[in-house]
């Protein structure tokens, strides 16, 4: 079964510092991979998605993620954190058969002024 | 115009009651889902419907019964509510295919259920 693992349930960075949120997937073939963001008391919004077109994927709000097959990773990065980036971030995988999506346990990002 | 809309946004009720949450999507997607998010923010898929047919039914008590009258609607009915049912329930939709917007989940804003 396909799944994703997010390392670090809580990450704190200073404003202006690099953001790195980790996600590893388990799949025998490259799956569809996603990062979603959830702001307090809101639903989830798509940040970016990997669909095998390009290994470096750019998303909204300055975020990007790199698909590394050798490491089975899809880490999310942003060069400079803003206070508005404080939120819960979820990595997700879509199954290759059917149209099912499974989520990691989430990483709460805190940005320190 | 909200793409995926859920009602109600908040629901407070007593143990043992029956309640429903409604979901509608205007994106023309063929697949709809219910997810449960607990107090630790874990997101767990509950049900998935494709063109009104049940595709996936994860380990969910049979007190939960989804109903899809058409492919734009997926409602969730919960019988005999228990304290552990307190959570935020998210509806979502997606479309299989090869277009730019395909194979992506679009979420509703969530329905927060509190069982007292």
mmCIF file of C-alpha atoms in Angstrom:
data_model
loop_
_atom_site.group_PDB
_atom_site.id
_atom_site.type_symbol
_atom_site.label_atom_id
_atom_site.label_comp_id
_atom_site.label_asym_id
_atom_site.label_seq_id
_atom_site.Cartn_x
_atom_site.Cartn_y
_atom_site.Cartn_z
ATOM 1 C CA UNK A 1 0.000 0.000 0.000
ATOM 2 C CA UNK A 2 1.224 3.467 -0.778
ATOM 3 C CA UNK A 3 1.883 5.813 2.116
ATOM 4 C CA UNK A 4 3.793 8.912 3.111
ATOM 5 C CA UNK A 5 5.779 9.641 6.246
ATOM 6 C CA UNK A 6 6.389 13.133 7.521
ATOM 7 C CA UNK A 7 9.355 13.491 9.833
ATOM 8 C CA UNK A 8 8.861 16.052 12.536
ATOM 9 C CA UNK A 9 5.390 16.862 13.752
ATOM 10 C CA UNK A 10 6.518 20.361 14.746
ATOM 11 C CA UNK A 11 9.039 22.618 13.039
ATOM 12 C CA UNK A 12 10.001 26.102 14.196
ATOM 13 C CA UNK A 13 11.962 28.561 12.096
ATOM 14 C CA UNK A 14 12.823 32.208 12.429
ATOM 15 C CA UNK A 15 11.265 34.695 10.073
ATOM 16 C CA UNK A 16 13.473 34.909 6.991
ATOM 17 C CA UNK A 17 15.055 31.508 7.557
ATOM 18 C CA UNK A 18 14.878 28.476 5.302
ATOM 19 C CA UNK A 19 11.851 26.248 5.665
ATOM 20 C CA UNK A 20 12.383 22.509 5.185
ATOM 21 C CA UNK A 21 9.553 20.062 5.777
ATOM 22 C CA UNK A 22 10.294 16.410 5.153
ATOM 23 C CA UNK A 23 8.210 13.785 3.414
ATOM 24 C CA UNK A 24 9.134 10.271 2.347
ATOM 25 C CA UNK A 25 6.909 8.014 0.323
ATOM 26 C CA UNK A 26 6.683 4.268 -0.002
ATOM 27 C CA UNK A 27 5.760 3.097 -3.430
ATOM 28 C CA UNK A 28 7.156 0.668 -5.955
ATOM 29 C CA UNK A 29 6.507 3.136 -8.756
ATOM 30 C CA UNK A 30 6.693 6.936 -8.685
ATOM 31 C CA UNK A 31 3.294 8.047 -7.475
ATOM 32 C CA UNK A 32 1.482 11.331 -7.622
ATOM 33 C CA UNK A 33 2.673 13.381 -4.646
ATOM 34 C CA UNK A 34 1.244 16.526 -3.120
ATOM 35 C CA UNK A 35 1.759 19.107 -0.444
ATOM 36 C CA UNK A 36 -1.273 20.730 1.118
ATOM 37 C CA UNK A 37 -1.430 23.566 3.640
ATOM 38 C CA UNK A 38 -4.074 24.061 6.303
ATOM 39 C CA UNK A 39 -4.377 27.439 7.988
ATOM 40 C CA UNK A 40 -6.132 27.546 11.375
ATOM 41 C CA UNK A 41 -9.830 26.709 11.187
ATOM 42 C CA UNK A 42 -9.732 26.283 7.431
ATOM 43 C CA UNK A 43 -9.791 23.477 4.896
ATOM 44 C CA UNK A 44 -6.750 22.188 3.039
ATOM 45 C CA UNK A 45 -5.333 24.049 0.057
ATOM 46 C CA UNK A 46 -3.078 22.588 -2.588
ATOM 47 C CA UNK A 47 0.459 23.982 -2.457
ATOM 48 C CA UNK A 48 1.969 21.903 -5.242
ATOM 49 C CA UNK A 49 1.889 18.516 -6.898
ATOM 50 C CA UNK A 50 4.320 16.106 -8.553
ATOM 51 C CA UNK A 51 3.044 14.145 -11.523
ATOM 52 C CA UNK A 52 6.317 12.909 -13.060
ATOM 53 C CA UNK A 53 6.673 15.834 -15.454
ATOM 54 C CA UNK A 54 9.535 17.580 -13.635
ATOM 55 C CA UNK A 55 11.367 16.617 -10.455
ATOM 56 C CA UNK A 56 11.473 20.176 -9.101
ATOM 57 C CA UNK A 57 7.972 21.443 -8.586
ATOM 58 C CA UNK A 58 7.131 25.045 -7.826
ATOM 59 C CA UNK A 59 4.011 25.864 -5.911
ATOM 60 C CA UNK A 60 2.183 28.831 -4.509
ATOM 61 C CA UNK A 61 3.523 31.278 -1.922
ATOM 62 C CA UNK A 62 7.166 30.641 -2.871
ATOM 63 C CA UNK A 63 7.189 26.964 -1.886
ATOM 64 C CA UNK A 64 8.805 24.245 -3.940
ATOM 65 C CA UNK A 65 9.476 20.546 -3.580
ATOM 66 C CA UNK A 66 11.936 18.188 -5.197
ATOM 67 C CA UNK A 67 11.101 14.606 -6.077
ATOM 68 C CA UNK A 68 14.098 12.342 -5.416
ATOM 69 C CA UNK A 69 13.458 8.786 -6.471
ATOM 70 C CA UNK A 70 16.751 7.506 -5.033
ATOM 71 C CA UNK A 71 15.753 8.794 -1.605
ATOM 72 C CA UNK A 72 11.985 8.252 -2.027
ATOM 73 C CA UNK A 73 11.588 11.786 -0.777
ATOM 74 C CA UNK A 74 9.503 14.821 -1.642
ATOM 75 C CA UNK A 75 10.657 17.500 0.808
ATOM 76 C CA UNK A 76 9.036 20.927 0.845
ATOM 77 C CA UNK A 77 11.197 24.031 0.992
ATOM 78 C CA UNK A 78 10.913 27.790 1.013
ATOM 79 C CA UNK A 79 14.003 30.023 1.045
ATOM 80 C CA UNK A 80 12.656 32.641 3.441
ATOM 81 C CA UNK A 81 9.862 32.058 5.946
ATOM 82 C CA UNK A 82 7.122 34.629 6.466
ATOM 83 C CA UNK A 83 4.918 34.917 9.511
ATOM 84 C CA UNK A 84 1.975 34.082 7.262
ATOM 85 C CA UNK A 85 3.483 30.643 6.539
ATOM 86 C CA UNK A 86 2.576 29.425 10.026
ATOM 87 C CA UNK A 87 0.180 26.549 9.378
ATOM 88 C CA UNK A 88 -0.156 22.777 9.251
ATOM 89 C CA UNK A 89 1.438 21.131 6.217
ATOM 90 C CA UNK A 90 0.442 17.749 4.846
ATOM 91 C CA UNK A 91 2.208 15.535 2.369
ATOM 92 C CA UNK A 92 -0.099 13.228 0.409
ATOM 93 C CA UNK A 93 0.093 10.423 -2.140
ATOM 94 C CA UNK A 94 -2.429 9.393 -4.742
ATOM 95 C CA UNK A 95 -2.717 5.718 -5.561
ATOM 96 C CA UNK A 96 -1.839 4.674 -9.097
ATOM 97 C CA UNK A 97 -4.944 2.526 -9.328
ATOM 98 C CA UNK A 98 -8.166 4.218 -8.493
ATOM 99 C CA UNK A 99 -8.295 7.782 -7.294
ATOM 100 C CA UNK A 100 -7.499 7.516 -3.599
ATOM 101 C CA UNK A 101 -5.412 9.977 -1.624
ATOM 102 C CA UNK A 102 -3.600 9.212 1.621
ATOM 103 C CA UNK A 103 -2.111 11.836 3.898
ATOM 104 C CA UNK A 104 0.877 12.018 6.190
ATOM 105 C CA UNK A 105 0.448 12.925 9.821
ATOM 106 C CA UNK A 106 1.152 16.592 9.201
ATOM 107 C CA UNK A 107 3.848 19.039 10.283
ATOM 108 C CA UNK A 108 2.960 22.142 12.220
ATOM 109 C CA UNK A 109 5.143 25.063 11.147
ATOM 110 C CA UNK A 110 5.757 27.885 13.589
ATOM 111 C CA UNK A 111 7.483 31.055 12.416
ATOM 112 C CA UNK A 112 9.265 33.015 15.119
ATOM 113 C CA UNK A 113 9.517 36.784 14.628
ATOM 114 C CA UNK B 1 -18.858 30.556 -5.904
ATOM 115 C CA UNK B 2 -17.531 27.912 -3.500
ATOM 116 C CA UNK B 3 -16.191 24.847 -5.311
ATOM 117 C CA UNK B 4 -16.834 22.348 -2.496
ATOM 118 C CA UNK B 5 -19.349 23.467 0.092
ATOM 119 C CA UNK B 6 -20.284 21.716 3.320
ATOM 120 C CA UNK B 7 -23.084 22.411 5.730
ATOM 121 C CA UNK B 8 -23.240 22.931 8.595
ATOM 122 C CA UNK B 9 -19.881 24.424 9.477
ATOM 123 C CA UNK B 10 -20.399 23.766 13.176
ATOM 124 C CA UNK B 11 -22.496 21.104 14.823
ATOM 125 C CA UNK B 12 -22.884 20.609 18.572
ATOM 126 C CA UNK B 13 -25.038 17.738 19.740
ATOM 127 C CA UNK B 14 -25.617 15.247 22.528
ATOM 128 C CA UNK B 15 -24.426 11.652 22.633
ATOM 129 C CA UNK B 16 -26.890 9.262 21.074
ATOM 130 C CA UNK B 17 -28.318 11.757 18.593
ATOM 131 C CA UNK B 18 -28.331 11.335 14.816
ATOM 132 C CA UNK B 19 -26.930 14.060 12.585
ATOM 133 C CA UNK B 20 -26.117 14.692 8.939
ATOM 134 C CA UNK B 21 -23.522 16.738 7.096
ATOM 135 C CA UNK B 22 -24.138 17.735 3.518
ATOM 136 C CA UNK B 23 -21.597 18.288 0.758
ATOM 137 C CA UNK B 24 -21.926 19.651 -2.734
ATOM 138 C CA UNK B 25 -19.312 20.298 -5.411
ATOM 139 C CA UNK B 26 -19.770 22.400 -8.529
ATOM 140 C CA UNK B 27 -16.524 21.379 -10.203
ATOM 141 C CA UNK B 28 -18.004 18.584 -12.284
ATOM 142 C CA UNK B 29 -15.700 16.071 -10.554
ATOM 143 C CA UNK B 30 -16.528 12.381 -10.699
ATOM 144 C CA UNK B 31 -15.156 11.346 -7.296
ATOM 145 C CA UNK B 32 -16.095 12.602 -3.838
ATOM 146 C CA UNK B 33 -14.686 11.774 -0.427
ATOM 147 C CA UNK B 34 -15.199 12.150 3.290
ATOM 148 C CA UNK B 35 -12.181 12.594 5.524
ATOM 149 C CA UNK B 36 -12.084 12.776 9.317
ATOM 150 C CA UNK B 37 -9.535 15.010 11.047
ATOM 151 C CA UNK B 38 -9.075 14.342 14.738
ATOM 152 C CA UNK B 39 -7.767 16.627 17.460
ATOM 153 C CA UNK B 40 -4.165 15.725 16.553
ATOM 154 C CA UNK B 41 -4.798 16.866 12.977
ATOM 155 C CA UNK B 42 -4.562 13.318 11.582
ATOM 156 C CA UNK B 43 -6.499 13.074 8.334
ATOM 157 C CA UNK B 44 -8.108 9.744 7.661
ATOM 158 C CA UNK B 45 -10.131 8.813 4.619
ATOM 159 C CA UNK B 46 -13.543 7.414 5.464
ATOM 160 C CA UNK B 47 -15.386 6.989 2.185
ATOM 161 C CA UNK B 48 -14.902 7.550 -1.492
ATOM 162 C CA UNK B 49 -17.606 7.625 -4.153
ATOM 163 C CA UNK B 50 -17.121 7.589 -7.904
ATOM 164 C CA UNK B 51 -20.142 8.576 -9.963
ATOM 165 C CA UNK B 52 -22.456 7.772 -7.052
ATOM 166 C CA UNK B 53 -20.918 4.357 -6.412
ATOM 167 C CA UNK B 54 -19.042 3.497 -3.248
ATOM 168 C CA UNK B 55 -15.392 2.861 -4.056
ATOM 169 C CA UNK B 56 -13.722 2.778 -0.695
ATOM 170 C CA UNK B 57 -15.037 2.257 2.786
ATOM 171 C CA UNK B 58 -12.237 2.311 5.300
ATOM 172 C CA UNK B 59 -12.663 0.863 8.761
ATOM 173 C CA UNK B 60 -15.510 3.071 9.818
ATOM 174 C CA UNK B 61 -18.297 2.091 12.216
ATOM 175 C CA UNK B 62 -21.524 1.286 10.416
ATOM 176 C CA UNK B 63 -23.120 4.137 12.345
ATOM 177 C CA UNK B 64 -21.657 6.257 9.553
ATOM 178 C CA UNK B 65 -23.597 6.029 6.321
ATOM 179 C CA UNK B 66 -22.715 8.048 3.246
ATOM 180 C CA UNK B 67 -25.287 8.793 0.590
ATOM 181 C CA UNK B 68 -24.650 10.111 -2.890
ATOM 182 C CA UNK B 69 -27.878 11.124 -4.658
ATOM 183 C CA UNK B 70 -25.887 12.311 -7.671
ATOM 184 C CA UNK B 71 -22.252 12.807 -8.502
ATOM 185 C CA UNK B 72 -22.283 16.404 -7.254
ATOM 186 C CA UNK B 73 -23.471 15.521 -3.745
ATOM 187 C CA UNK B 74 -22.145 13.293 -1.006
ATOM 188 C CA UNK B 75 -23.845 13.461 2.357
ATOM 189 C CA UNK B 76 -22.751 11.856 5.601
ATOM 190 C CA UNK B 77 -25.251 10.595 8.126
ATOM 191 C CA UNK B 78 -24.138 9.549 11.595
ATOM 192 C CA UNK B 79 -26.345 7.533 13.927
ATOM 193 C CA UNK B 80 -26.056 7.214 17.699
ATOM 194 C CA UNK B 81 -23.281 9.759 18.040
ATOM 195 C CA UNK B 82 -20.452 8.989 20.460
ATOM 196 C CA UNK B 83 -17.913 11.242 22.174
ATOM 197 C CA UNK B 84 -15.179 9.859 19.921
ATOM 198 C CA UNK B 85 -16.987 11.099 16.850
ATOM 199 C CA UNK B 86 -16.017 14.649 17.759
ATOM 200 C CA UNK B 87 -13.765 15.811 14.937
ATOM 201 C CA UNK B 88 -13.659 17.972 11.841
ATOM 202 C CA UNK B 89 -15.134 16.232 8.825
ATOM 203 C CA UNK B 90 -13.916 17.300 5.415
ATOM 204 C CA UNK B 91 -15.577 16.675 2.126
ATOM 205 C CA UNK B 92 -13.385 16.660 -0.975
ATOM 206 C CA UNK B 93 -13.647 15.959 -4.668
ATOM 207 C CA UNK B 94 -11.364 15.101 -7.557
ATOM 208 C CA UNK B 95 -11.457 14.204 -11.207
ATOM 209 C CA UNK B 96 -9.481 11.405 -12.766
ATOM 210 C CA UNK B 97 -7.843 12.255 -16.047
ATOM 211 C CA UNK B 98 -4.949 13.990 -17.715
ATOM 212 C CA UNK B 99 -5.920 17.643 -17.631
ATOM 213 C CA UNK B 100 -4.132 20.299 -15.629
ATOM 214 C CA UNK B 101 -6.668 20.164 -12.817
ATOM 215 C CA UNK B 102 -7.036 16.402 -12.805
ATOM 216 C CA UNK B 103 -5.999 14.049 -10.034
ATOM 217 C CA UNK B 104 -5.992 16.744 -7.356
ATOM 218 C CA UNK B 105 -8.144 16.861 -4.248
ATOM 219 C CA UNK B 106 -10.216 19.973 -3.657
ATOM 220 C CA UNK B 107 -11.456 20.313 -0.084
ATOM 221 C CA UNK B 108 -14.427 21.908 1.534
ATOM 222 C CA UNK B 109 -13.962 24.169 4.554
ATOM 223 C CA UNK B 110 -14.836 21.411 7.005
ATOM 224 C CA UNK B 111 -17.634 20.696 9.459
ATOM 225 C CA UNK B 112 -16.656 20.700 13.122
ATOM 226 C CA UNK B 113 -18.719 18.180 15.044
ATOM 227 C CA UNK B 114 -18.737 18.333 18.844
ATOM 228 C CA UNK B 115 -20.482 15.558 20.734
ATOM 229 C CA UNK B 116 -21.276 16.333 24.384
#
